[in-house]
Amino acid sequence: MKRVSLAISLILFGTMAASAADLAAHYTKAPVMAPSYNWTGFYVGGNVGGQWGSSNSNTSTVFDPFGYFADTSVTAVNAVGAQHINSSSVTGGLTAGYNWQVNNAVFGFQGDINYFGFKGSATGSAVYPCCAPVGFTVNSSVSADWLATIRGRIGVLATPNWLIYATGGAAIADVKGDFTFTDGFMTESGAIRDTRVGWTAGVGGEYAVGNGWSLKAEYLYVDLGRASMRSTNLGGVFGPFPASVFTHSADLKSNIVRVGVNYNFGGPAVARY
């Protein structure tokens, strides 16, 4: 009887040991957490690209009985003075901003300053309707060396590392315009020097490559509005004619495409499973 009891005890002990070994073999570790890029934080960066812009420059005068021009001459001068300028150039500069991330939404603000490189000129000539073959020439040039923007930005995360956004705000540039009129006997000139505040809007995409770095591509449309000035300095062989008032004006619009790199000083990555 003792031998039977001992045998049964050995069998039960072996069964329990096997069950314990089987449980150990099926032990599963907790899943490893993978880091997700955190868009929140202050960032700085640089960009390079190109701009394709235009300016509608205008030189016009008015008829005055005590002025230099006949009424038909005023019409001719104003027609030739309506000119169009195209410009394209390489742009590049620096940017800085701050992002807030809320779930899959990212919003914030940024500012940048760039070499703009807008520069162009136009010229036109015609014969006075009243006084052929005497003719006249109108010249205009418009330029803006730099462009700064202050913009809001709002976007959505297509993936944790891929941001698609819209942006808009103020555009600022120092617009310069130079204008001359001459007919061989009389000349007139005017100049515009105006720090213009206009608007800009666009779209872009930014991809986080890790360790705080991201790459971006962006399109912006810029409209700096119209600047103008008046001149009464027509003079020459026949003396001054202050009654012949000239008005000079120019607007400036541009399309900008650029790529860049940003470094985000934000907090640590957010863990996700």
Short mmCIF file of C-alpha atoms in Angstrom, two decimals:
data_model
loop_
_atom_site.label_atom_id
_atom_site.label_comp_id
_atom_site.label_asym_id
_atom_site.label_seq_id
_atom_site.Cartn_x
_atom_site.Cartn_y
_atom_site.Cartn_z
CA MET A 1 0.00 0.00 0.00
CA LYS A 2 2.81 2.38 0.83
CA ARG A 3 4.35 1.65 -2.54
CA VAL A 4 1.08 2.56 -4.32
CA SER A 5 0.78 5.85 -2.41
CA LEU A 6 4.37 6.75 -3.26
CA ALA A 7 3.79 6.06 -6.94
CA ILE A 8 0.67 8.22 -7.00
CA SER A 9 2.55 11.10 -5.31
CA LEU A 10 5.36 10.93 -7.87
CA ILE A 11 2.86 11.01 -10.73
CA LEU A 12 1.06 14.07 -9.31
CA PHE A 13 4.35 15.91 -8.70
CA GLY A 14 5.49 15.27 -12.27
CA THR A 15 2.17 16.51 -13.65
CA MET A 16 2.39 19.78 -11.68
CA ALA A 17 6.00 20.34 -12.76
CA ALA A 18 5.07 19.84 -16.41
CA SER A 19 2.20 22.30 -16.09
CA ALA A 20 4.50 24.91 -14.56
CA ALA A 21 7.03 24.44 -17.37
CA ASP A 22 4.27 24.79 -19.95
CA LEU A 23 3.12 28.06 -18.40
CA ALA A 24 6.66 29.45 -18.48
CA ALA A 25 7.03 28.57 -22.15
CA HIS A 26 3.93 30.64 -23.05
CA TYR A 27 4.99 33.78 -21.16
CA THR A 28 4.56 36.90 -23.41
CA LYS A 29 6.52 40.11 -22.94
CA ALA A 30 4.75 43.49 -22.94
CA PRO A 31 4.79 45.25 -26.35
CA VAL A 32 7.69 47.64 -26.95
CA MET A 33 6.67 51.29 -27.20
CA ALA A 34 7.72 53.10 -30.40
CA PRO A 35 8.51 56.83 -30.24
CA SER A 36 6.30 59.27 -32.19
CA TYR A 37 7.54 62.68 -33.35
CA ASN A 38 6.32 65.55 -31.18
CA TRP A 39 5.60 68.71 -33.24
CA THR A 40 5.14 70.96 -30.21
CA GLY A 41 7.95 73.43 -29.64
CA PHE A 42 10.07 76.26 -30.95
CA TYR A 43 11.87 75.73 -34.28
CA VAL A 44 14.34 77.52 -36.58
CA GLY A 45 15.35 76.78 -40.13
CA GLY A 46 16.38 77.92 -43.57
CA ASN A 47 14.89 77.84 -47.04
CA VAL A 48 15.76 78.35 -50.70
CA GLY A 49 13.55 78.61 -53.77
CA GLY A 50 12.36 80.88 -56.55
CA GLN A 51 9.88 83.70 -57.10
CA TRP A 52 7.91 84.61 -60.21
CA GLY A 53 6.31 88.02 -59.88
CA SER A 54 4.80 90.93 -61.74
CA SER A 55 4.11 94.63 -61.32
CA ASN A 56 1.62 96.88 -63.05
CA SER A 57 3.44 100.22 -63.10
CA ASN A 58 1.64 103.36 -64.17
CA THR A 59 2.58 106.90 -65.22
CA SER A 60 -0.26 109.32 -65.92
CA THR A 61 -0.89 113.05 -66.17
CA VAL A 62 -3.91 115.38 -66.33
CA PHE A 63 -5.05 118.08 -68.73
CA ASP A 64 -4.83 121.64 -67.48
CA PRO A 65 -5.26 124.81 -69.60
CA PHE A 66 -2.06 126.15 -68.05
CA GLY A 67 -0.23 122.87 -68.47
CA TYR A 68 2.16 121.60 -71.11
CA PHE A 69 -0.03 118.97 -72.79
CA ALA A 70 -2.89 119.17 -75.21
CA ASP A 71 -5.88 117.05 -74.22
CA THR A 72 -5.07 114.44 -76.91
CA SER A 73 -1.49 114.28 -75.64
CA VAL A 74 -2.69 113.48 -72.12
CA THR A 75 -4.63 110.49 -73.46
CA ALA A 76 -1.56 109.27 -75.36
CA VAL A 77 0.79 109.67 -72.38
CA ASN A 78 -1.58 107.80 -70.08
CA ALA A 79 -1.94 104.93 -72.54
CA VAL A 80 1.84 104.49 -72.91
CA GLY A 81 2.34 104.92 -69.16
CA ALA A 82 0.26 101.83 -68.34
CA GLN A 83 3.09 99.29 -68.27
CA HIS A 84 3.63 95.71 -67.09
CA ILE A 85 6.82 94.30 -65.55
CA ASN A 86 7.73 90.64 -65.00
CA SER A 87 10.44 89.39 -62.67
CA SER A 88 11.89 86.05 -61.57
CA SER A 89 14.77 85.27 -59.25
CA VAL A 90 16.22 82.89 -56.67
CA THR A 91 15.14 83.51 -53.07
CA GLY A 92 16.46 82.27 -49.75
CA GLY A 93 16.49 83.09 -46.07
CA LEU A 94 15.79 82.15 -42.46
CA THR A 95 12.64 81.21 -40.56
CA ALA A 96 11.56 80.70 -36.94
CA GLY A 97 8.30 79.75 -35.28
CA TYR A 98 6.41 77.77 -32.67
CA ASN A 99 4.06 74.78 -33.02
CA TRP A 100 1.38 73.29 -30.79
CA GLN A 101 0.24 69.72 -31.42
CA VAL A 102 -3.22 68.62 -30.26
CA ASN A 103 -3.85 64.99 -31.25
CA ASN A 104 -3.54 65.00 -35.08
CA ALA A 105 -3.81 68.79 -35.42
CA VAL A 106 -0.80 71.14 -35.46
CA PHE A 107 -1.12 74.90 -35.30
CA GLY A 108 1.21 77.81 -34.59
CA PHE A 109 2.90 80.89 -35.99
CA GLN A 110 6.11 81.64 -37.82
CA GLY A 111 8.12 84.52 -39.24
CA ASP A 112 10.77 84.60 -41.93
CA ILE A 113 13.00 87.03 -43.78
CA ASN A 114 14.32 86.29 -47.24
CA TYR A 115 16.28 87.76 -50.09
CA PHE A 116 13.46 88.53 -52.55
CA GLY A 117 15.28 89.71 -55.67
CA PHE A 118 12.30 91.26 -57.45
CA LYS A 119 13.60 93.56 -60.19
CA GLY A 120 12.32 94.61 -63.60
CA SER A 121 11.71 97.52 -65.95
CA ALA A 122 9.56 98.57 -68.89
CA THR A 123 9.63 101.30 -71.53
CA GLY A 124 7.14 102.63 -74.07
CA SER A 125 7.10 105.34 -76.74
CA ALA A 126 4.53 107.04 -78.97
CA VAL A 127 4.00 110.12 -81.16
CA TYR A 128 1.95 113.07 -79.95
CA PRO A 129 -1.39 112.99 -81.85
CA CYS A 130 -1.30 116.75 -82.11
CA CYS A 131 2.29 117.24 -83.03
CA ALA A 132 3.76 114.45 -85.20
CA PRO A 133 6.53 113.57 -85.68
CA VAL A 134 7.40 114.69 -82.12
CA GLY A 135 7.20 111.77 -79.77
CA PHE A 136 7.74 110.90 -76.13
CA THR A 137 9.01 108.00 -73.98
CA VAL A 138 7.93 106.69 -70.58
CA ASN A 139 10.22 104.44 -68.50
CA SER A 140 9.50 102.62 -65.26
CA SER A 141 11.37 100.20 -63.02
CA VAL A 142 10.27 98.37 -59.86
CA SER A 143 12.35 96.40 -57.34
CA ALA A 144 12.18 94.83 -53.88
CA ASP A 145 15.35 93.38 -52.38
CA TRP A 146 13.90 91.60 -49.33
CA LEU A 147 10.65 90.08 -48.17
CA ALA A 148 9.49 89.23 -44.66
CA THR A 149 6.35 87.38 -43.61
CA ILE A 150 4.52 86.91 -40.30
CA ARG A 151 2.08 84.04 -40.65
CA GLY A 152 -0.22 81.71 -38.83
CA ARG A 153 -0.07 78.02 -39.69
CA ILE A 154 -2.63 75.23 -39.22
CA GLY A 155 -2.30 71.65 -40.39
CA VAL A 156 -3.22 68.03 -39.98
CA LEU A 157 -0.97 64.99 -39.54
CA ALA A 158 -1.43 62.54 -42.40
CA THR A 159 0.95 60.30 -40.43
CA PRO A 160 2.73 61.02 -37.14
CA ASN A 161 5.71 62.33 -39.15
CA TRP A 162 3.93 63.93 -42.11
CA LEU A 163 2.29 67.37 -41.70
CA ILE A 164 0.13 69.04 -44.37
CA TYR A 165 -0.70 72.68 -43.62
CA ALA A 166 -2.21 75.96 -44.79
CA THR A 167 -0.66 79.30 -43.90
CA GLY A 168 -1.42 83.01 -44.19
CA GLY A 169 -0.63 86.41 -42.77
CA ALA A 170 1.25 89.63 -43.43
CA ALA A 171 3.93 90.20 -46.08
CA ILE A 172 6.38 93.11 -45.76
CA ALA A 173 8.85 94.45 -48.36
CA ASP A 174 10.67 97.67 -49.21
CA VAL A 175 9.28 98.49 -52.68
CA LYS A 176 11.20 100.88 -54.93
CA GLY A 177 9.90 102.43 -58.13
CA ASP A 178 11.59 104.85 -60.54
CA PHE A 179 9.76 106.64 -63.38
CA THR A 180 10.78 109.07 -66.11
CA PHE A 181 9.01 110.93 -68.93
CA THR A 182 10.84 112.71 -71.75
CA ASP A 183 10.04 114.07 -75.22
CA GLY A 184 13.41 115.62 -76.06
CA PHE A 185 12.32 119.06 -74.86
CA MET A 186 10.82 118.36 -71.45
CA THR A 187 11.50 115.78 -68.74
CA GLU A 188 9.80 114.61 -65.58
CA SER A 189 10.76 112.02 -62.99
CA GLY A 190 9.37 110.41 -59.88
CA ALA A 191 10.48 107.85 -57.30
CA ILE A 192 8.70 105.60 -54.82
CA ARG A 193 10.37 104.35 -51.66
CA ASP A 194 7.76 102.58 -49.58
CA THR A 195 7.87 99.78 -47.00
CA ARG A 196 4.72 97.95 -48.05
CA VAL A 197 2.63 95.74 -45.77
CA GLY A 198 0.49 93.35 -47.80
CA TRP A 199 -0.74 89.81 -47.40
CA THR A 200 0.35 86.28 -48.19
CA ALA A 201 -1.29 82.85 -48.23
CA GLY A 202 -0.19 79.38 -49.22
CA VAL A 203 0.09 75.67 -48.52
CA GLY A 204 2.90 73.29 -47.67
CA GLY A 205 4.05 69.95 -46.39
CA GLU A 206 6.65 69.07 -43.75
CA TYR A 207 8.16 65.66 -42.98
CA ALA A 208 9.89 64.86 -39.69
CA VAL A 209 13.03 62.81 -40.33
CA GLY A 210 13.87 62.40 -36.63
CA ASN A 211 16.06 63.88 -33.89
CA GLY A 212 14.21 67.20 -34.20
CA TRP A 213 14.89 67.67 -37.92
CA SER A 214 12.23 68.07 -40.60
CA LEU A 215 12.14 68.83 -44.33
CA LYS A 216 9.50 71.05 -45.93
CA ALA A 217 8.18 72.32 -49.25
CA GLU A 218 5.97 75.41 -49.48
CA TYR A 219 4.05 77.60 -51.94
CA LEU A 220 3.17 81.23 -51.13
CA TYR A 221 1.25 83.90 -53.01
CA VAL A 222 2.25 87.46 -52.06
CA ASP A 223 0.34 90.68 -52.76
CA LEU A 224 1.98 93.90 -51.56
CA GLY A 225 -0.73 96.24 -52.86
CA ARG A 226 -0.09 99.49 -54.72
CA ALA A 227 2.20 102.41 -53.84
CA SER A 228 1.93 105.80 -55.52
CA MET A 229 3.34 109.35 -55.57
CA ARG A 230 2.65 112.66 -57.33
CA SER A 231 5.10 114.90 -59.18
CA THR A 232 4.96 118.51 -60.43
CA ASN A 233 8.55 118.73 -61.67
CA LEU A 234 7.95 118.72 -65.47
CA GLY A 235 10.44 121.14 -66.93
CA GLY A 236 12.97 121.74 -69.65
CA VAL A 237 13.37 123.90 -72.77
CA PHE A 238 9.96 125.53 -72.39
CA GLY A 239 10.30 126.12 -68.67
CA PRO A 240 8.58 124.47 -65.68
CA PHE A 241 4.94 123.39 -65.92
CA PRO A 242 3.80 122.60 -62.35
CA ALA A 243 0.19 122.52 -63.57
CA SER A 244 0.96 119.31 -65.45
CA VAL A 245 0.70 116.96 -62.47
CA PHE A 246 2.04 113.41 -62.90
CA THR A 247 1.00 110.41 -60.85
CA HIS A 248 3.27 107.35 -60.64
CA SER A 249 2.23 104.06 -59.07
CA ALA A 250 3.16 100.38 -58.96
CA ASP A 251 1.79 97.22 -57.43
CA LEU A 252 3.71 94.02 -56.76
CA LYS A 253 2.54 90.41 -56.72
CA SER A 254 4.60 87.22 -56.62
CA ASN A 255 4.37 83.43 -56.54
CA ILE A 256 7.02 81.76 -54.39
CA VAL A 257 8.00 78.10 -54.28
CA ARG A 258 10.66 77.01 -51.81
CA VAL A 259 12.06 74.07 -49.89
CA GLY A 260 13.71 74.11 -46.51
CA VAL A 261 14.86 72.39 -43.35
CA ASN A 262 13.74 73.05 -39.76
CA TYR A 263 15.10 72.03 -36.37
CA ASN A 264 12.54 71.66 -33.58
CA PHE A 265 13.68 72.37 -30.01
CA GLY A 266 10.45 70.85 -28.62
CA GLY A 267 10.06 68.33 -25.82
CA PRO A 268 10.77 64.60 -25.89
CA ALA A 269 9.02 62.28 -28.29
CA VAL A 270 5.57 61.03 -27.33
CA ALA A 271 5.43 57.27 -26.81
CA ARG A 272 2.89 55.21 -28.75
CA TYR A 273 2.19 51.46 -29.02
#
